[in-house]
Amino acid sequence: MKVLFVSSEAHPLVKTGGLGDVAGALPRSLQAEGVDVRLLLPAYRHVLQQVESTKPLFSMGDLLGTGEVWLLQGYHPQVTVPIWLVDCPALFDRPGGPYQDEEGSDWADNGIRFSLFARAAALLGISGALTGWRPDVLHLNDWQSGFVPLWLKHWGAERPATLFTVHNLQYQGVFPKTLLSEVGLPEHFYSMHGVEYHQQVSMLKAGLYYADQLSTVSPTYANEIQSTEMGEGLDGLLADRSEQLNGVLNGIDTAVWNPQQDESIAKKYSLETLSSRAINKEQLQTTLGVSVNDEAPLFGLVSRLVPQKGVDLLLTVIPEILQRGAQLVVLGSGDSALEQWLLHLQQQWPQQVGVWIGYNEPLAHAMMAGSDVILVPSRFEPCGLTQMYALRYGALPLVRRTGGLADTVDQQSGFLFDDVSSESLAVVLHEAVDSYSDRKLWKQKQQYAMKQALGWERSAKHYIEIYQSLMQVEE
Ligand code: ADP
Ligand code: GLC
């Protein structure tokens, strides 16, 4: 079974959030199950700097008038699956992130960039002759690859099956209507029964509309997005396609996130040596500049600072528990208003609040190893990975019961609240502080958390079942 895994990010080559983690780990698990899988990414400058060497495979021609496009093969010691890169220097070889420039503004030509990426992926799907490798399934991820099924539909050629996975329905890849003609797609796709979305073109909707099968990253989120409240205006389409919509819970990369082998933490530990965790807490308190004190329950937050993550709810009530002697450490970046709020809080509570604004992968590991509680008070959460990292590291997750958080955390392994309100969050924050004083019980909870099975094995098998069902339809 041949699968081309199409993603706009993949750890350790390029990552802005959970999609990067998933695309870094799932292909390897599929490979371990015997799938012949290749990873397709844009050849961003950052990726070209990460891969050890690149080999041009063949020219794909000038696909959209932005210069000749090459398919490159790259190598990286930590990536076991073949890495294919869509190289179009005018679009991808630039400083900054995959979607945004160094100032944090979206690249103005994202519509063109990801139309081209999708077109290249679709071409690889139909033209096995060029590579000698024709995929049976194109596994597409998020809006950046939403146009793949649209190109295939447009060409009408013999094609592989498509599975489109939604990691976050809120990111829709919306562009002006003129994008279609700019990239050479016919206007008739601009329709309610097509890619039209609020008088614009949505790449996410294209994927949802034209892919053969759909999935999202937890069973609960798969249900939630079929409701008006959480469907982002796409609930009708999703409900119509509910037969094809699968909820497949993400796993975590248990090799990368393993407290027994983690080189980024002060002291490695396991379930049996849980007391060594105290050294990591001490180190984290030092790094973030709060007072070193094991008696203080240490709450950690590792997050993009965006409305989705409910950080505003947290900051409204956190003083209540700081007053009780708790501490808060934060690693994140995003909305400047939230960043400012955090920095202000740090000034007010210098001994108890430590804030690191920015992106820092090793520190994310240290946060899991040193925090007593990891906070995930999201308004919605398709799956969420940090609560799973927390479980594995014996930091108890405190989460809102939504999406994948509801599917991965229970009362025995963590703390949950229901309403999107700071009052509900406050109740459970106090509960966590109370629980921390009973260290014996706390340790039992940690042990239970650390025993959870969080790897990719089960979900990789589930994806393979979906691929198989798609291939049967094809035959
Ligand atoms: P999302 O994809 O919505 O951001 P997830 O929980 O699925 O949420 O994944 C977030 C990933 O990004 C995790 O691997 C987390 O550790 C990482 N992350 C988020 N913010 C930072 C940061 N500031 N520094 C390092 N890693 C971060
Ligand atoms: C998205 C979601 C997050 C999920 C991740 C990986 O970024 O916001 O909940 O864990 O994708 O699927």
Short mmCIF file of C-alpha atoms and ligand atoms in Angstrom, two decimals:
data_model
loop_
_atom_site.label_atom_id
_atom_site.label_comp_id
_atom_site.label_asym_id
_atom_site.label_seq_id
_atom_site.Cartn_x
_atom_site.Cartn_y
_atom_site.Cartn_z
CA MET A 1 0.00 0.00 0.00
CA LYS A 2 1.50 3.31 -1.10
CA VAL A 3 0.53 6.50 0.72
CA LEU A 4 1.71 10.02 0.02
CA PHE A 5 1.37 11.97 3.27
CA VAL A 6 0.91 15.61 2.33
CA SER A 7 1.53 18.19 5.04
CA SER A 8 2.64 21.80 5.35
CA GLU A 9 4.76 21.00 8.41
CA ALA A 10 6.47 18.01 10.03
CA HIS A 11 8.66 17.77 13.12
CA PRO A 12 11.70 17.97 13.28
CA LEU A 13 11.90 19.78 9.93
CA VAL A 14 9.32 22.51 10.49
CA LYS A 15 6.67 22.91 13.17
CA THR A 16 4.27 25.60 14.32
CA GLY A 17 1.91 23.38 16.31
CA GLY A 18 0.37 19.96 16.65
CA LEU A 19 0.13 19.26 12.91
CA GLY A 20 3.93 19.27 12.86
CA ASP A 21 4.03 16.67 15.62
CA VAL A 22 1.45 14.49 13.89
CA ALA A 23 3.16 14.63 10.50
CA GLY A 24 6.45 13.86 12.21
CA ALA A 25 5.19 10.76 13.99
CA LEU A 26 2.25 9.21 12.14
CA PRO A 27 4.09 8.43 8.88
CA ARG A 28 6.73 6.54 10.85
CA SER A 29 4.05 4.48 12.60
CA LEU A 30 2.38 3.75 9.28
CA GLN A 31 5.74 2.62 7.97
CA ALA A 32 6.16 0.33 10.97
CA GLU A 33 2.81 -1.25 10.05
CA GLY A 34 4.13 -2.01 6.57
CA VAL A 35 2.78 0.98 4.62
CA ASP A 36 5.05 2.40 1.90
CA VAL A 37 4.67 6.03 2.96
CA ARG A 38 6.37 9.19 1.73
CA LEU A 39 6.15 12.63 3.22
CA LEU A 40 5.55 15.64 0.97
CA LEU A 41 6.40 19.13 2.26
CA PRO A 42 7.06 22.52 0.67
CA ALA A 43 10.80 23.19 0.37
CA TYR A 44 10.78 26.14 2.77
CA ARG A 45 14.17 27.72 3.38
CA HIS A 46 13.99 26.48 6.97
CA VAL A 47 13.46 22.90 5.79
CA LEU A 48 16.27 23.10 3.24
CA GLN A 49 18.51 24.15 6.13
CA GLN A 50 17.38 21.19 8.25
CA VAL A 51 17.79 18.39 5.73
CA GLU A 52 21.29 17.02 5.37
CA SER A 53 21.36 16.79 1.62
CA THR A 54 18.90 17.14 -1.17
CA LYS A 55 18.73 15.34 -4.45
CA PRO A 56 16.72 16.75 -7.37
CA LEU A 57 14.38 14.02 -8.61
CA PHE A 58 12.76 15.75 -11.58
CA SER A 59 11.38 19.01 -12.84
CA MET A 60 7.61 19.47 -12.65
CA GLY A 61 7.71 22.46 -14.98
CA ASP A 62 6.48 25.97 -14.27
CA LEU A 63 3.18 25.00 -12.65
CA LEU A 64 1.71 28.42 -11.90
CA GLY A 65 3.97 30.92 -13.60
CA THR A 66 6.10 31.31 -10.48
CA GLY A 67 9.15 29.60 -11.90
CA GLU A 68 10.23 26.05 -12.49
CA VAL A 69 9.18 23.62 -9.76
CA TRP A 70 11.43 20.74 -8.80
CA LEU A 71 10.71 17.69 -6.73
CA LEU A 72 13.61 17.16 -4.34
CA GLN A 73 14.39 14.23 -2.10
CA GLY A 74 15.80 15.18 1.31
CA TYR A 75 17.41 13.26 4.15
CA HIS A 76 17.28 13.75 7.89
CA PRO A 77 18.64 11.31 10.47
CA GLN A 78 15.45 11.40 12.56
CA VAL A 79 13.03 10.97 9.66
CA THR A 80 12.69 7.36 8.60
CA VAL A 81 10.25 7.88 5.74
CA PRO A 82 11.42 9.32 2.40
CA ILE A 83 11.10 13.11 2.40
CA TRP A 84 9.89 14.73 -0.81
CA LEU A 85 10.07 18.50 -1.14
CA VAL A 86 8.19 20.74 -3.56
CA ASP A 87 10.84 23.27 -4.51
CA CYS A 88 9.67 26.58 -5.90
CA PRO A 89 12.21 29.15 -4.62
CA ALA A 90 10.07 32.20 -5.45
CA LEU A 91 7.33 30.90 -3.13
CA PHE A 92 9.09 28.92 -0.41
CA ASP A 93 12.74 29.89 -0.17
CA ARG A 94 12.35 32.89 2.14
CA PRO A 95 13.00 33.79 5.77
CA GLY A 96 10.20 33.55 8.32
CA GLY A 97 7.71 30.79 9.04
CA PRO A 98 5.72 28.49 6.79
CA TYR A 99 2.66 30.75 6.72
CA GLN A 100 3.91 34.07 8.06
CA ASP A 101 6.78 36.49 7.67
CA GLU A 102 9.17 37.38 10.46
CA GLU A 103 6.78 40.07 11.76
CA GLY A 104 3.98 37.53 12.12
CA SER A 105 1.86 38.66 9.15
CA ASP A 106 0.47 36.04 6.79
CA TRP A 107 2.40 35.86 3.51
CA ALA A 108 0.30 37.83 1.02
CA ASP A 109 0.64 35.08 -1.58
CA ASN A 110 -0.40 32.13 0.62
CA GLY A 111 -3.23 31.40 -1.83
CA ILE A 112 -0.75 30.93 -4.65
CA ARG A 113 1.79 29.14 -2.48
CA PHE A 114 -0.58 26.45 -1.33
CA SER A 115 -2.41 26.18 -4.66
CA LEU A 116 0.96 25.30 -6.11
CA PHE A 117 1.84 22.90 -3.32
CA ALA A 118 -1.52 21.17 -3.79
CA ARG A 119 -1.12 21.04 -7.54
CA ALA A 120 2.29 19.40 -7.17
CA ALA A 121 0.84 16.84 -4.75
CA ALA A 122 -2.04 16.10 -7.11
CA LEU A 123 0.40 15.64 -10.00
CA LEU A 124 2.43 13.19 -7.97
CA GLY A 125 -0.84 11.36 -7.37
CA ILE A 126 -1.63 10.82 -11.01
CA SER A 127 1.76 10.59 -12.64
CA GLY A 128 3.52 7.55 -11.26
CA ALA A 129 5.53 7.48 -14.46
CA LEU A 130 7.62 10.44 -13.35
CA THR A 131 8.67 8.96 -10.02
CA GLY A 132 8.11 5.26 -10.62
CA TRP A 133 5.92 5.41 -7.54
CA ARG A 134 2.19 6.04 -7.81
CA PRO A 135 0.42 6.37 -4.48
CA ASP A 136 -2.79 4.45 -3.82
CA VAL A 137 -3.90 7.09 -1.33
CA LEU A 138 -3.14 10.76 -0.89
CA HIS A 139 -3.44 11.58 2.81
CA LEU A 140 -4.04 15.33 2.98
CA ASN A 141 -3.87 17.55 6.02
CA ASP A 142 -5.60 20.87 6.71
CA TRP A 143 -6.36 23.74 4.34
CA GLN A 144 -2.85 23.89 2.93
CA SER A 145 -3.56 20.71 0.98
CA GLY A 146 -7.30 21.33 0.52
CA PHE A 147 -6.94 22.06 -3.19
CA VAL A 148 -5.45 18.62 -3.94
CA PRO A 149 -8.84 16.95 -4.50
CA LEU A 150 -9.98 20.03 -6.40
CA TRP A 151 -7.13 19.74 -8.91
CA LEU A 152 -7.88 16.03 -9.27
CA LYS A 153 -11.56 16.75 -9.82
CA HIS A 154 -10.67 19.40 -12.39
CA TRP A 155 -8.41 17.08 -14.36
CA GLY A 156 -10.84 14.16 -14.12
CA ALA A 157 -7.96 11.78 -14.76
CA GLU A 158 -7.51 8.35 -13.23
CA ARG A 159 -6.43 9.16 -9.72
CA PRO A 160 -5.60 7.78 -6.30
CA ALA A 161 -8.10 7.92 -3.44
CA THR A 162 -7.99 10.93 -1.09
CA LEU A 163 -8.35 11.21 2.67
CA PHE A 164 -8.56 14.75 4.04
CA THR A 165 -7.78 15.19 7.74
CA VAL A 166 -8.94 18.32 9.56
CA HIS A 167 -6.68 19.32 12.43
CA ASN A 168 -8.48 22.57 13.13
CA LEU A 169 -11.70 23.70 11.49
CA GLN A 170 -11.02 27.31 12.42
CA TYR A 171 -8.13 27.66 10.00
CA GLN A 172 -9.85 27.76 6.65
CA GLY A 173 -7.43 29.02 4.05
CA VAL A 174 -9.81 31.70 2.80
CA PHE A 175 -8.83 33.80 -0.24
CA PRO A 176 -10.53 36.15 -2.68
CA LYS A 177 -12.64 34.61 -5.39
CA THR A 178 -10.10 35.70 -8.00
CA LEU A 179 -7.70 33.03 -6.75
CA LEU A 180 -9.40 30.43 -8.93
CA SER A 181 -8.68 32.23 -12.19
CA GLU A 182 -5.21 33.24 -10.98
CA VAL A 183 -4.23 29.60 -10.60
CA GLY A 184 -6.13 28.38 -13.63
CA LEU A 185 -9.08 26.65 -11.97
CA PRO A 186 -12.50 27.16 -13.56
CA GLU A 187 -15.00 29.58 -12.05
CA HIS A 188 -17.73 26.95 -11.86
CA PHE A 189 -16.10 25.59 -8.68
CA TYR A 190 -17.11 28.86 -7.06
CA SER A 191 -20.44 27.66 -5.77
CA MET A 192 -22.10 26.78 -2.50
CA HIS A 193 -21.73 23.22 -3.77
CA GLY A 194 -18.02 23.73 -4.23
CA VAL A 195 -15.41 25.98 -2.72
CA GLU A 196 -17.43 29.14 -2.08
CA TYR A 197 -17.45 30.22 1.55
CA HIS A 198 -18.91 33.60 2.59
CA GLN A 199 -18.25 35.07 -0.85
CA GLN A 200 -14.68 33.87 -0.83
CA VAL A 201 -12.81 30.72 -1.70
CA SER A 202 -11.96 28.29 1.12
CA MET A 203 -9.23 25.71 0.65
CA LEU A 204 -10.51 23.87 3.72
CA LYS A 205 -13.95 23.60 2.19
CA ALA A 206 -12.41 22.32 -1.05
CA GLY A 207 -10.84 19.47 0.90
CA LEU A 208 -14.04 18.75 2.82
CA TYR A 209 -16.14 18.84 -0.31
CA TYR A 210 -14.04 16.90 -2.79
CA ALA A 211 -11.99 14.37 -0.79
CA ASP A 212 -13.24 10.77 -0.81
CA GLN A 213 -12.98 10.30 2.95
CA LEU A 214 -12.66 12.81 5.78
CA SER A 215 -11.24 12.52 9.23
CA THR A 216 -10.52 14.66 12.21
CA VAL A 217 -8.25 14.16 15.15
CA SER A 218 -10.58 12.94 17.91
CA PRO A 219 -13.98 11.23 18.06
CA THR A 220 -15.50 13.99 20.20
CA TYR A 221 -14.37 16.75 17.82
CA ALA A 222 -15.77 14.74 14.90
CA ASN A 223 -19.19 15.02 16.56
CA GLU A 224 -18.78 18.61 17.71
CA ILE A 225 -18.02 19.99 14.25
CA GLN A 226 -21.33 18.71 12.96
CA SER A 227 -23.12 21.17 15.26
CA THR A 228 -23.98 24.80 14.48
CA GLU A 229 -22.09 26.01 17.55
CA MET A 230 -18.79 24.46 16.55
CA GLY A 231 -19.14 23.84 12.83
CA GLU A 232 -17.76 27.20 11.64
CA GLY A 233 -20.52 27.34 9.04
CA LEU A 234 -19.37 24.01 7.60
CA ASP A 235 -21.52 21.87 9.90
CA GLY A 236 -24.12 21.28 7.19
CA LEU A 237 -21.53 19.91 4.80
CA LEU A 238 -19.92 17.85 7.56
CA ALA A 239 -23.25 16.44 8.71
CA ASP A 240 -24.12 15.55 5.10
CA ARG A 241 -20.82 13.71 4.86
CA SER A 242 -20.96 12.16 8.33
CA GLU A 243 -20.81 8.67 6.80
CA GLN A 244 -17.36 9.54 5.48
CA LEU A 245 -16.21 11.50 8.53
CA ASN A 246 -13.95 9.51 10.87
CA GLY A 247 -12.75 10.59 14.31
CA VAL A 248 -9.25 9.17 14.74
CA LEU A 249 -7.55 10.18 17.96
CA ASN A 250 -4.00 11.47 17.61
CA GLY A 251 -1.21 9.64 19.35
CA ILE A 252 2.09 11.03 20.53
CA ASP A 253 5.63 10.22 19.52
CA THR A 254 6.64 8.16 22.53
CA ALA A 255 10.30 8.22 21.48
CA VAL A 256 10.50 12.01 21.36
CA TRP A 257 8.32 12.47 24.46
CA ASN A 258 9.83 10.04 26.92
CA PRO A 259 10.96 11.19 30.39
CA GLN A 260 13.30 8.21 30.62
CA GLN A 261 15.34 9.30 27.61
CA ASP A 262 14.69 13.00 27.28
CA GLU A 263 17.93 14.91 26.73
CA SER A 264 16.15 18.26 27.21
CA ILE A 265 15.32 17.71 30.88
CA ALA A 266 17.49 18.16 33.97
CA LYS A 267 16.97 14.64 35.33
CA LYS A 268 15.53 11.66 33.49
CA TYR A 269 12.94 9.64 35.41
CA SER A 270 10.33 6.94 35.10
CA LEU A 271 7.28 5.74 36.96
CA GLU A 272 9.58 3.95 39.39
CA THR A 273 11.83 6.96 39.98
CA LEU A 274 9.14 9.58 40.19
CA SER A 275 10.83 11.33 43.10
CA SER A 276 13.58 12.50 40.69
CA ARG A 277 10.95 14.69 39.13
CA ALA A 278 11.58 17.18 41.95
CA ILE A 279 14.94 18.04 40.33
CA ASN A 280 13.15 18.97 37.14
CA LYS A 281 10.71 21.14 39.04
CA GLU A 282 13.57 22.91 40.76
CA GLN A 283 15.33 23.47 37.45
CA LEU A 284 12.16 24.78 35.80
CA GLN A 285 11.53 27.18 38.66
CA THR A 286 15.09 28.45 38.27
CA THR A 287 14.86 28.78 34.49
CA LEU A 288 11.62 30.74 34.65
CA GLY A 289 12.85 32.86 37.57
CA VAL A 290 10.24 31.94 40.19
CA SER A 291 11.17 30.97 43.73
CA VAL A 292 12.46 27.43 44.15
CA ASN A 293 9.91 25.81 46.40
CA ASP A 294 8.54 22.29 46.21
CA GLU A 295 5.60 23.16 48.48
CA ALA A 296 4.16 25.50 45.84
CA PRO A 297 2.02 23.69 43.26
CA LEU A 298 3.54 24.63 39.90
CA PHE A 299 1.06 25.20 37.06
CA GLY A 300 2.50 25.14 33.54
CA LEU A 301 1.14 26.34 30.22
CA VAL A 302 2.72 25.54 26.83
CA SER A 303 0.58 27.05 24.15
CA ARG A 304 0.00 29.17 21.13
CA LEU A 305 -1.48 32.33 22.63
CA VAL A 306 -4.71 32.55 20.64
CA PRO A 307 -8.40 32.77 21.68
CA GLN A 308 -8.87 29.02 21.05
CA LYS A 309 -6.64 28.15 23.98
CA GLY A 310 -8.67 29.98 26.67
CA VAL A 311 -5.62 31.74 28.11
CA ASP A 312 -7.73 34.84 28.81
CA LEU A 313 -10.03 32.75 31.03
CA LEU A 314 -7.00 31.57 32.93
CA LEU A 315 -5.42 34.98 33.39
CA THR A 316 -8.67 36.37 34.80
CA VAL A 317 -8.70 33.92 37.71
CA ILE A 318 -5.10 32.99 38.24
CA PRO A 319 -4.50 35.65 40.96
CA GLU A 320 -6.88 33.67 43.20
CA ILE A 321 -4.59 30.71 43.28
CA LEU A 322 -1.40 32.74 43.29
CA GLN A 323 -2.75 34.17 46.53
CA ARG A 324 -2.80 30.63 47.84
CA GLY A 325 0.91 30.28 47.09
CA ALA A 326 0.71 28.48 43.75
CA GLN A 327 3.05 29.33 40.87
CA LEU A 328 2.49 29.74 37.14
CA VAL A 329 5.06 29.20 34.38
CA VAL A 330 4.20 29.93 30.77
CA LEU A 331 5.87 29.15 27.45
CA GLY A 332 4.04 30.61 24.49
CA SER A 333 3.72 33.16 21.78
CA GLY A 334 0.94 34.65 19.73
CA ASP A 335 -1.52 37.51 20.32
CA SER A 336 0.40 40.50 21.60
CA ALA A 337 -2.40 41.49 24.00
CA LEU A 338 -2.10 38.10 25.73
CA GLU A 339 1.69 38.33 25.74
CA GLN A 340 1.46 41.76 27.40
CA TRP A 341 -1.06 40.51 29.94
CA LEU A 342 1.27 37.65 30.85
CA LEU A 343 4.28 39.91 31.18
CA HIS A 344 2.30 42.28 33.36
CA LEU A 345 1.27 39.41 35.62
CA GLN A 346 4.89 38.39 35.87
CA GLN A 347 5.79 41.89 37.03
CA GLN A 348 3.07 41.80 39.65
CA TRP A 349 4.05 38.36 40.98
CA PRO A 350 7.79 38.06 40.28
CA GLN A 351 8.31 35.20 42.74
CA GLN A 352 5.37 33.20 41.46
CA VAL A 353 4.91 33.86 37.76
CA GLY A 354 7.51 33.10 35.11
CA VAL A 355 6.88 33.81 31.43
CA TRP A 356 8.90 32.85 28.37
CA ILE A 357 7.55 34.47 25.22
CA GLY A 358 8.73 32.68 22.10
CA TYR A 359 9.07 29.22 20.68
CA ASN A 360 11.41 26.87 22.51
CA GLU A 361 11.22 23.13 21.91
CA PRO A 362 13.62 21.98 24.69
CA LEU A 363 11.85 24.22 27.19
CA ALA A 364 8.51 22.64 26.19
CA HIS A 365 9.98 19.31 27.34
CA ALA A 366 11.30 20.83 30.56
CA MET A 367 7.83 22.27 31.24
CA MET A 368 6.31 18.78 31.04
CA ALA A 369 8.99 17.32 33.29
CA GLY A 370 8.89 20.07 35.93
CA SER A 371 5.30 21.31 36.17
CA ASP A 372 2.90 19.69 38.63
CA VAL A 373 -0.09 20.57 36.48
CA ILE A 374 -0.32 21.37 32.76
CA LEU A 375 -3.15 23.74 31.92
CA VAL A 376 -5.22 23.33 28.75
CA PRO A 377 -8.35 25.47 29.29
CA SER A 378 -9.26 25.51 25.58
CA ARG A 379 -12.55 26.87 24.24
CA PHE A 380 -12.30 24.09 21.68
CA GLU A 381 -9.56 21.56 21.03
CA PRO A 382 -9.60 19.22 18.01
CA CYS A 383 -7.24 16.86 19.81
CA GLY A 384 -4.52 18.62 21.76
CA LEU A 385 -1.15 17.06 22.32
CA THR A 386 0.21 18.91 25.35
CA GLN A 387 -2.23 17.17 27.71
CA MET A 388 -0.92 13.84 26.42
CA TYR A 389 2.70 14.90 26.87
CA ALA A 390 1.71 15.97 30.37
CA LEU A 391 0.21 12.55 31.15
CA ARG A 392 3.33 10.81 29.96
CA TYR A 393 5.54 13.03 32.12
CA GLY A 394 3.37 12.76 35.24
CA ALA A 395 2.26 16.40 35.12
CA LEU A 396 -1.48 16.24 35.75
CA PRO A 397 -3.48 17.86 32.95
CA LEU A 398 -6.17 20.37 33.88
CA VAL A 399 -8.41 20.68 30.85
CA ARG A 400 -11.79 21.76 29.59
CA ARG A 401 -13.98 18.83 28.63
CA THR A 402 -14.00 19.41 24.88
CA GLY A 403 -12.73 17.68 21.74
CA GLY A 404 -9.69 15.51 22.20
CA LEU A 405 -9.21 16.76 25.76
CA ALA A 406 -12.42 14.97 26.73
CA ASP A 407 -11.16 11.83 24.97
CA THR A 408 -7.78 11.69 26.69
CA VAL A 409 -8.17 13.01 30.25
CA ASP A 410 -10.43 11.71 33.00
CA GLN A 411 -10.93 12.37 36.70
CA GLN A 412 -8.35 9.77 37.60
CA SER A 413 -5.59 11.19 35.42
CA GLY A 414 -6.29 14.90 35.71
CA PHE A 415 -8.81 17.66 36.37
CA LEU A 416 -11.72 18.70 34.13
CA PHE A 417 -14.17 21.58 33.88
CA ASP A 418 -17.12 22.03 31.55
CA ASP A 419 -18.22 25.61 31.02
CA VAL A 420 -16.26 28.18 29.05
CA SER A 421 -16.06 30.52 32.02
CA SER A 422 -13.39 31.67 34.40
CA GLU A 423 -15.69 30.74 37.31
CA SER A 424 -15.76 27.05 36.29
CA LEU A 425 -12.06 27.13 35.67
CA ALA A 426 -11.48 28.69 39.10
CA VAL A 427 -13.33 25.86 40.84
CA VAL A 428 -11.09 23.23 39.34
CA LEU A 429 -7.90 25.27 39.84
CA HIS A 430 -8.72 25.40 43.55
CA GLU A 431 -9.44 21.68 43.49
CA ALA A 432 -5.98 21.06 42.04
CA VAL A 433 -4.32 23.22 44.70
CA ASP A 434 -6.26 21.33 47.42
CA SER A 435 -5.26 17.97 45.96
CA TYR A 436 -1.60 18.90 45.86
CA SER A 437 -1.47 18.94 49.64
CA ASP A 438 -2.22 15.20 49.72
CA ARG A 439 1.03 14.07 48.16
CA LYS A 440 0.24 10.38 48.45
CA LEU A 441 -2.91 10.73 46.44
CA TRP A 442 -1.15 13.05 44.01
CA LYS A 443 1.49 10.41 43.35
CA GLN A 444 -1.18 7.79 42.69
CA LYS A 445 -2.75 10.10 40.15
CA GLN A 446 0.62 10.68 38.50
CA GLN A 447 1.25 6.96 38.27
CA TYR A 448 -2.15 6.40 36.72
CA ALA A 449 -1.50 9.21 34.23
CA MET A 450 1.89 7.85 33.26
CA LYS A 451 0.45 4.41 32.56
CA GLN A 452 -1.91 5.65 29.83
CA ALA A 453 -1.29 4.18 26.37
CA LEU A 454 -0.71 7.20 24.17
CA GLY A 455 1.37 5.93 21.26
CA TRP A 456 0.33 5.96 17.62
CA GLU A 457 -0.06 2.18 17.12
CA ARG A 458 -3.82 2.01 17.47
CA SER A 459 -4.61 5.05 15.40
CA ALA A 460 -2.10 4.10 12.69
CA LYS A 461 -4.07 0.85 12.31
CA HIS A 462 -7.29 2.84 12.13
CA TYR A 463 -5.88 5.01 9.31
CA ILE A 464 -4.79 1.88 7.48
CA GLU A 465 -8.34 0.56 7.69
CA ILE A 466 -9.55 3.79 6.12
CA TYR A 467 -6.93 3.55 3.36
CA GLN A 468 -7.98 -0.04 2.71
CA SER A 469 -11.64 0.87 2.49
CA LEU A 470 -10.74 3.60 0.00
CA MET A 471 -8.71 1.23 -2.12
CA GLN A 472 -11.57 -1.26 -2.25
CA VAL A 473 -13.83 1.44 -3.63
CA GLU A 474 -11.20 2.27 -6.22
CA GLU A 475 -10.91 -1.32 -7.47
P1 ADP B 1 -2.05 23.29 18.50
O1 ADP B 1 -1.62 22.46 17.35
O2 ADP B 1 -3.45 23.76 18.43
O3 ADP B 1 -1.11 24.42 18.78
P2 ADP B 1 -1.41 20.94 20.11
O4 ADP B 1 -1.58 20.71 21.57
O5 ADP B 1 -1.93 19.92 19.21
O6 ADP B 1 -2.02 22.37 19.80
O7 ADP B 1 0.13 21.04 19.75
C1 ADP B 1 0.94 22.07 20.17
C2 ADP B 1 2.39 21.66 19.96
O8 ADP B 1 3.18 22.84 19.87
C3 ADP B 1 2.97 20.87 21.10
O9 ADP B 1 4.01 20.06 20.61
C4 ADP B 1 3.54 21.96 22.01
O10 ADP B 1 4.56 21.47 22.84
C5 ADP B 1 4.07 22.90 20.96
N1 ADP B 1 4.20 24.30 21.38
C6 ADP B 1 3.21 25.22 21.49
N2 ADP B 1 3.73 26.41 21.85
C7 ADP B 1 5.06 26.24 21.98
C8 ADP B 1 6.16 27.09 22.30
N3 ADP B 1 5.99 28.37 22.58
N4 ADP B 1 7.40 26.55 22.31
C9 ADP B 1 7.59 25.25 22.02
N5 ADP B 1 6.60 24.39 21.71
C10 ADP B 1 5.36 24.88 21.67
C1 GLC B 2 -4.47 21.40 15.55
C2 GLC B 2 -5.37 21.42 16.77
C3 GLC B 2 -4.88 20.53 17.88
C4 GLC B 2 -4.41 19.19 17.35
C5 GLC B 2 -3.37 19.40 16.28
C6 GLC B 2 -2.83 18.11 15.69
O1 GLC B 2 -3.45 22.33 15.60
O2 GLC B 2 -5.57 22.74 17.25
O3 GLC B 2 -5.93 20.32 18.81
O4 GLC B 2 -3.86 18.42 18.40
O5 GLC B 2 -3.92 20.13 15.23
O6 GLC B 2 -3.84 17.31 15.12
#
